[in-house]
Short mmCIF file of C-alpha atoms in Angstrom, two decimals:
data_model
loop_
_atom_site.label_atom_id
_atom_site.label_comp_id
_atom_site.label_asym_id
_atom_site.label_seq_id
_atom_site.Cartn_x
_atom_site.Cartn_y
_atom_site.Cartn_z
CA MET A 1 25.44 -131.01 35.49
CA ASP A 2 27.29 -128.27 37.03
CA SER A 3 30.62 -130.25 36.79
CA PRO A 4 33.43 -128.77 34.54
CA MET A 5 33.69 -132.02 32.79
CA VAL A 6 30.80 -130.78 30.52
CA GLU A 7 32.99 -128.35 29.00
CA GLU A 8 35.42 -131.22 28.23
CA TYR A 9 33.28 -133.00 25.83
CA ASP A 10 30.26 -130.97 24.86
CA VAL A 11 32.18 -127.57 24.14
CA GLY A 12 29.75 -124.56 24.42
CA LYS A 13 26.87 -126.71 26.55
CA THR A 14 26.58 -125.36 30.15
CA GLY A 15 23.67 -126.04 32.15
CA GLN A 16 22.33 -129.17 30.97
CA PRO A 17 22.89 -132.30 31.26
CA VAL A 18 25.43 -134.59 28.99
CA ILE A 19 25.41 -138.15 27.91
CA VAL A 20 28.77 -139.28 27.13
CA MET A 21 29.55 -142.93 25.60
CA PHE A 22 33.24 -144.23 26.07
CA ARG A 23 34.29 -146.76 23.26
CA ASN A 24 37.68 -147.81 24.11
CA GLY A 25 38.33 -144.37 25.33
CA LEU A 26 37.00 -142.58 22.35
CA PRO A 27 34.18 -140.57 23.75
CA VAL A 28 31.01 -139.83 21.65
CA ILE A 29 27.71 -137.51 22.56
CA TYR A 30 24.26 -138.53 22.90
CA ASP A 31 22.16 -135.61 21.34
CA GLY A 32 18.75 -137.04 21.12
CA PRO A 33 15.53 -136.78 22.97
CA ALA A 34 15.00 -137.99 26.74
CA ASN A 35 13.71 -141.51 25.67
CA ALA A 36 15.12 -144.58 26.51
CA TYR A 37 14.45 -146.64 23.71
CA THR A 38 15.84 -144.04 21.31
CA MET A 39 19.14 -143.49 23.21
CA VAL A 40 19.84 -147.47 22.91
CA ASP A 41 19.14 -147.89 19.57
CA THR A 42 21.57 -144.17 19.10
CA LEU A 43 24.33 -145.64 21.04
CA ILE A 44 24.46 -149.06 19.52
CA ARG A 45 24.38 -147.14 15.93
CA TYR A 46 27.42 -144.72 17.27
CA LYS A 47 29.18 -147.85 18.56
CA GLU A 48 31.97 -147.89 15.99
CA PRO A 49 34.19 -144.71 15.70
CA GLY A 50 33.51 -142.60 12.65
CA VAL A 51 36.35 -139.85 12.59
CA LYS A 52 39.03 -140.85 10.18
CA GLU A 53 42.67 -139.87 10.53
CA LEU A 54 44.08 -138.44 7.20
CA THR A 55 48.02 -137.63 6.49
CA ASP A 56 49.77 -136.38 3.47
CA SER A 57 50.15 -139.51 1.90
CA ASP A 58 46.63 -140.52 1.81
CA PHE A 59 44.68 -137.32 1.89
CA GLU A 60 43.79 -136.62 -1.70
CA HIS A 61 43.71 -140.44 -2.62
CA LEU A 62 40.58 -140.95 0.30
CA THR A 63 39.04 -137.35 -0.02
CA GLN A 64 39.12 -136.78 -3.88
CA ALA A 65 38.79 -133.18 -2.87
CA ALA A 66 40.78 -131.65 -6.17
CA SER A 67 38.65 -133.73 -8.57
CA GLY A 68 35.03 -133.26 -7.43
CA ALA A 69 34.70 -135.45 -4.17
CA THR A 70 33.65 -138.55 -6.02
CA THR A 71 33.93 -140.39 -2.28
CA GLY A 72 31.20 -137.77 -0.65
CA ASP A 73 31.77 -134.73 1.01
CA TRP A 74 34.22 -134.40 3.54
CA LEU A 75 34.59 -132.47 6.95
CA VAL A 76 38.00 -132.10 8.03
CA MET A 77 39.55 -130.35 11.29
CA PHE A 78 43.19 -129.41 11.12
CA PHE A 79 44.68 -129.61 14.31
CA THR A 80 47.94 -129.09 16.15
CA PRO A 81 48.76 -131.43 19.44
CA SER A 82 49.29 -128.42 21.39
CA CYS A 83 45.72 -127.40 20.43
CA GLN A 84 43.49 -127.78 24.00
CA LEU A 85 40.28 -127.02 21.91
CA CYS A 86 41.01 -129.45 19.41
CA HIS A 87 41.47 -132.07 21.79
CA ARG A 88 38.09 -131.02 22.93
CA LEU A 89 36.28 -131.27 19.81
CA THR A 90 37.01 -135.25 19.75
CA ALA A 91 33.52 -136.04 21.28
CA ALA A 92 31.78 -133.38 19.32
CA LEU A 93 33.35 -134.58 16.09
CA GLU A 94 32.90 -137.97 16.66
CA THR A 95 29.08 -137.22 17.30
CA VAL A 96 29.03 -135.50 13.87
CA ALA A 97 30.62 -138.42 12.15
CA CYS A 98 28.41 -141.10 13.80
CA LYS A 99 25.08 -139.07 13.19
CA HIS A 100 25.82 -138.30 9.44
CA ARG A 101 27.50 -141.77 8.66
CA GLY A 102 27.15 -142.59 4.84
CA ARG A 103 26.18 -139.09 4.08
CA THR A 104 29.06 -136.86 5.16
CA ASN A 105 33.10 -138.19 5.77
CA VAL A 106 34.72 -136.52 9.10
CA ALA A 107 38.23 -136.86 9.65
CA ARG A 108 41.13 -135.11 11.29
CA VAL A 109 44.40 -133.84 10.09
CA ASN A 110 47.51 -133.26 12.15
CA LYS A 111 48.71 -130.01 10.15
CA GLU A 112 51.96 -129.83 12.24
CA THR A 113 53.48 -133.48 11.79
CA SER A 114 51.94 -136.24 9.37
CA GLY A 115 49.67 -134.01 7.62
CA GLU A 116 52.00 -130.46 7.23
CA LYS A 117 52.07 -130.95 3.55
CA THR A 118 48.28 -130.64 3.34
CA GLY A 119 47.92 -127.65 5.80
CA ARG A 120 50.11 -125.80 3.76
CA ARG A 121 48.73 -126.44 0.75
CA PHE A 122 45.71 -124.94 2.27
CA GLU A 123 47.07 -122.17 3.65
CA LEU A 124 46.81 -122.95 7.15
CA GLY A 125 49.06 -121.92 9.81
CA LEU A 126 50.12 -123.34 12.98
CA GLU A 127 48.18 -121.73 15.44
CA ASP A 128 46.62 -123.57 18.06
CA LYS A 129 43.12 -123.48 17.05
CA PRO A 130 41.07 -125.57 14.65
CA ASP A 131 40.85 -125.16 11.19
CA ILE A 132 37.68 -126.68 9.71
CA ILE A 133 36.83 -127.24 6.31
CA LEU A 134 33.87 -129.06 4.56
CA PHE A 135 35.01 -129.97 1.13
CA ARG A 136 31.93 -130.79 -1.45
CA HIS A 137 31.59 -131.09 -5.12
CA GLY A 138 34.80 -129.91 -6.10
CA ARG A 139 34.67 -126.64 -3.76
CA MET A 140 35.77 -125.94 -0.12
CA TYR A 141 33.95 -124.07 2.38
CA ARG A 142 35.68 -122.76 5.63
CA TYR A 143 33.97 -123.10 8.93
CA GLN A 144 33.56 -119.56 10.44
CA VAL A 145 31.48 -120.24 13.26
CA ASP A 146 32.59 -119.53 16.78
CA LYS A 147 30.28 -122.60 18.11
CA TYR A 148 31.73 -125.85 18.04
CA ASP A 149 28.88 -127.85 19.63
CA THR A 150 27.43 -130.73 17.48
CA GLU A 151 24.42 -128.88 16.41
CA SER A 152 26.33 -126.02 14.82
CA LEU A 153 28.75 -128.82 13.29
CA SER A 154 25.73 -130.78 12.00
CA SER A 155 24.16 -127.29 10.91
CA PHE A 156 27.16 -126.69 8.92
CA ILE A 157 27.23 -129.35 6.74
CA THR A 158 23.59 -129.95 6.01
CA GLY A 159 23.02 -126.43 4.74
CA PHE A 160 24.74 -123.41 6.69
CA TYR A 161 27.94 -123.83 4.66
CA LYS A 162 25.93 -121.85 1.74
CA ASN A 163 26.24 -118.75 3.64
CA TYR A 164 30.05 -119.02 3.01
CA PRO A 165 32.13 -118.59 -0.11
CA ALA A 166 32.68 -121.48 -2.04
CA GLN A 167 36.52 -121.09 -2.38
CA SER A 168 38.47 -123.52 -5.45
CA ILE A 169 40.31 -126.64 -4.09
CA PRO A 170 44.09 -125.97 -4.76
CA LEU A 171 46.01 -129.00 -6.46
CA PRO A 172 48.25 -131.10 -4.54
CA LYS A 173 51.87 -129.42 -5.09
CA SER A 174 54.54 -131.34 -6.54
CA PRO A 175 57.75 -132.45 -4.44
CA PHE A 176 59.83 -129.85 -6.43
CA ASP A 177 57.06 -127.30 -5.77
CA GLU A 178 56.65 -128.14 -2.08
CA LEU A 179 60.68 -127.93 -1.54
CA VAL A 180 60.68 -124.79 -3.11
CA GLN A 181 57.97 -123.04 -0.94
CA LEU A 182 59.96 -124.80 2.10
CA CYS A 183 63.00 -122.97 1.28
CA VAL A 184 60.98 -119.70 0.64
CA ASP A 185 59.49 -120.14 4.31
CA TYR A 186 62.65 -120.70 5.54
CA LEU A 187 64.51 -117.76 4.09
CA LYS A 188 61.43 -115.72 5.64
CA GLY A 189 62.37 -116.59 8.89
CA ASN A 190 60.28 -119.43 9.55
CA LYS A 191 62.93 -121.81 10.96
CA GLU A 192 61.59 -123.28 13.77
CA ILE A 193 60.22 -126.66 12.04
CA LYS A 194 61.99 -126.12 8.40
CA VAL A 195 64.98 -128.15 9.61
CA GLY A 196 62.69 -131.34 10.36
CA GLU A 197 60.83 -130.84 7.37
CA LEU A 198 64.20 -130.63 5.35
CA LYS A 199 65.15 -134.07 6.94
CA ASN A 200 61.75 -135.74 5.96
CA TYR A 201 62.17 -134.45 2.44
CA LEU A 202 65.42 -136.16 2.45
CA GLU A 203 64.03 -139.33 3.47
CA ASP A 204 61.05 -139.25 1.10
CA TYR A 205 62.82 -137.90 -1.70
CA PRO A 206 66.47 -138.88 -1.57
CA LEU A 207 66.95 -138.74 -5.60
CA LEU A 208 65.10 -135.11 -6.01
CA MET A 209 67.25 -133.82 -2.66
CA GLY A 210 70.70 -135.57 -3.82
CA SER A 211 70.04 -134.08 -7.67
CA LEU A 212 69.36 -130.25 -6.04
CA LEU A 213 72.45 -130.54 -4.01
CA CYS A 214 74.38 -131.55 -6.78
CA VAL A 215 73.50 -128.39 -8.58
CA PRO A 216 75.88 -126.19 -6.81
CA VAL A 217 78.63 -128.68 -7.69
CA LEU A 218 77.80 -129.00 -11.03
CA LEU A 219 77.80 -124.96 -11.63
CA VAL A 220 81.45 -124.90 -9.91
CA VAL A 221 82.54 -127.50 -11.99
CA ALA A 222 81.14 -125.72 -15.19
CA LEU A 223 82.44 -122.30 -14.00
CA LEU A 224 85.91 -124.16 -13.71
CA LEU A 225 85.70 -125.49 -17.37
CA PHE A 226 84.46 -122.35 -19.11
CA LEU A 227 87.34 -120.38 -17.14
CA ARG A 228 90.01 -122.91 -18.52
CA SER A 229 88.60 -122.81 -21.92
CA GLU A 230 88.88 -119.25 -22.22
CA GLU A 231 92.57 -119.43 -21.06
CA GLU A 232 93.80 -121.80 -23.37
CA PRO A 233 93.51 -119.41 -26.10
CA LYS A 234 95.27 -117.21 -24.51
CA HIS A 235 98.27 -119.45 -23.85
CA ARG A 236 98.13 -120.68 -27.03
CA GLU A 237 98.35 -117.40 -28.30
CA GLU A 238 101.09 -116.62 -26.10
CA GLU A 239 103.11 -119.48 -27.25
CA GLU A 240 102.64 -118.50 -30.98
CA GLU A 241 103.95 -115.03 -30.07
CA GLU A 242 107.20 -116.25 -28.43
CA GLU A 243 107.83 -119.06 -31.30
CA SER A 244 107.75 -115.90 -33.95
CA LYS A 245 110.15 -114.08 -31.77
CA LYS A 246 112.60 -116.87 -31.99
CA GLU A 247 112.42 -117.24 -35.55
CA ASP A 248 112.90 -113.43 -35.95
#
């Protein structure tokens, strides 16, 4: 009970025993009454993992966030690999996901790598802290509580979210809009990860990137053709003047 490992699995819970079940190394917390039969029944129901891993390629398809959440409510934690608190929330998220299975979906998005575009869509930075958002009925509610225990998270999705503003969900950006935003961010000085992102765009959208890279070349060619077209009449006028002088 006094072990510092308690905080590793049940953030914010100290001074009381914590029961953790590991399923292939994935922890889940028993948060029910001290009853043997209830405990066994609950842990059996928690046997299967509950948290889903979402990426840029499947976030909107699976959540249907912008279209009204036809796949149900989604509690999503956006994280970075270096965020220690995010890793410590693994057990709490699993517990909430298993407890509300069939009513609320729980997922994680790596906002630094595979979910970078989705994170930028919701204007999330890359700070080492969890960004938790509830997507419900075409609206999103940002988790702004400083507590990350299972009770607080469960309370948020079952009604406490109503205490926070219901924000509109931004539509997914097109590849062109993403590229423009990427260039703007790069020009603003955020260059640490932008080079890698540009490389990803080259791989994901070769035609778009090829077209954009050709634009400067086409502009130069067009300028040369324009200058040439301007010079040709002048050259003809000079030739005509020379011929008229010879005739005189």
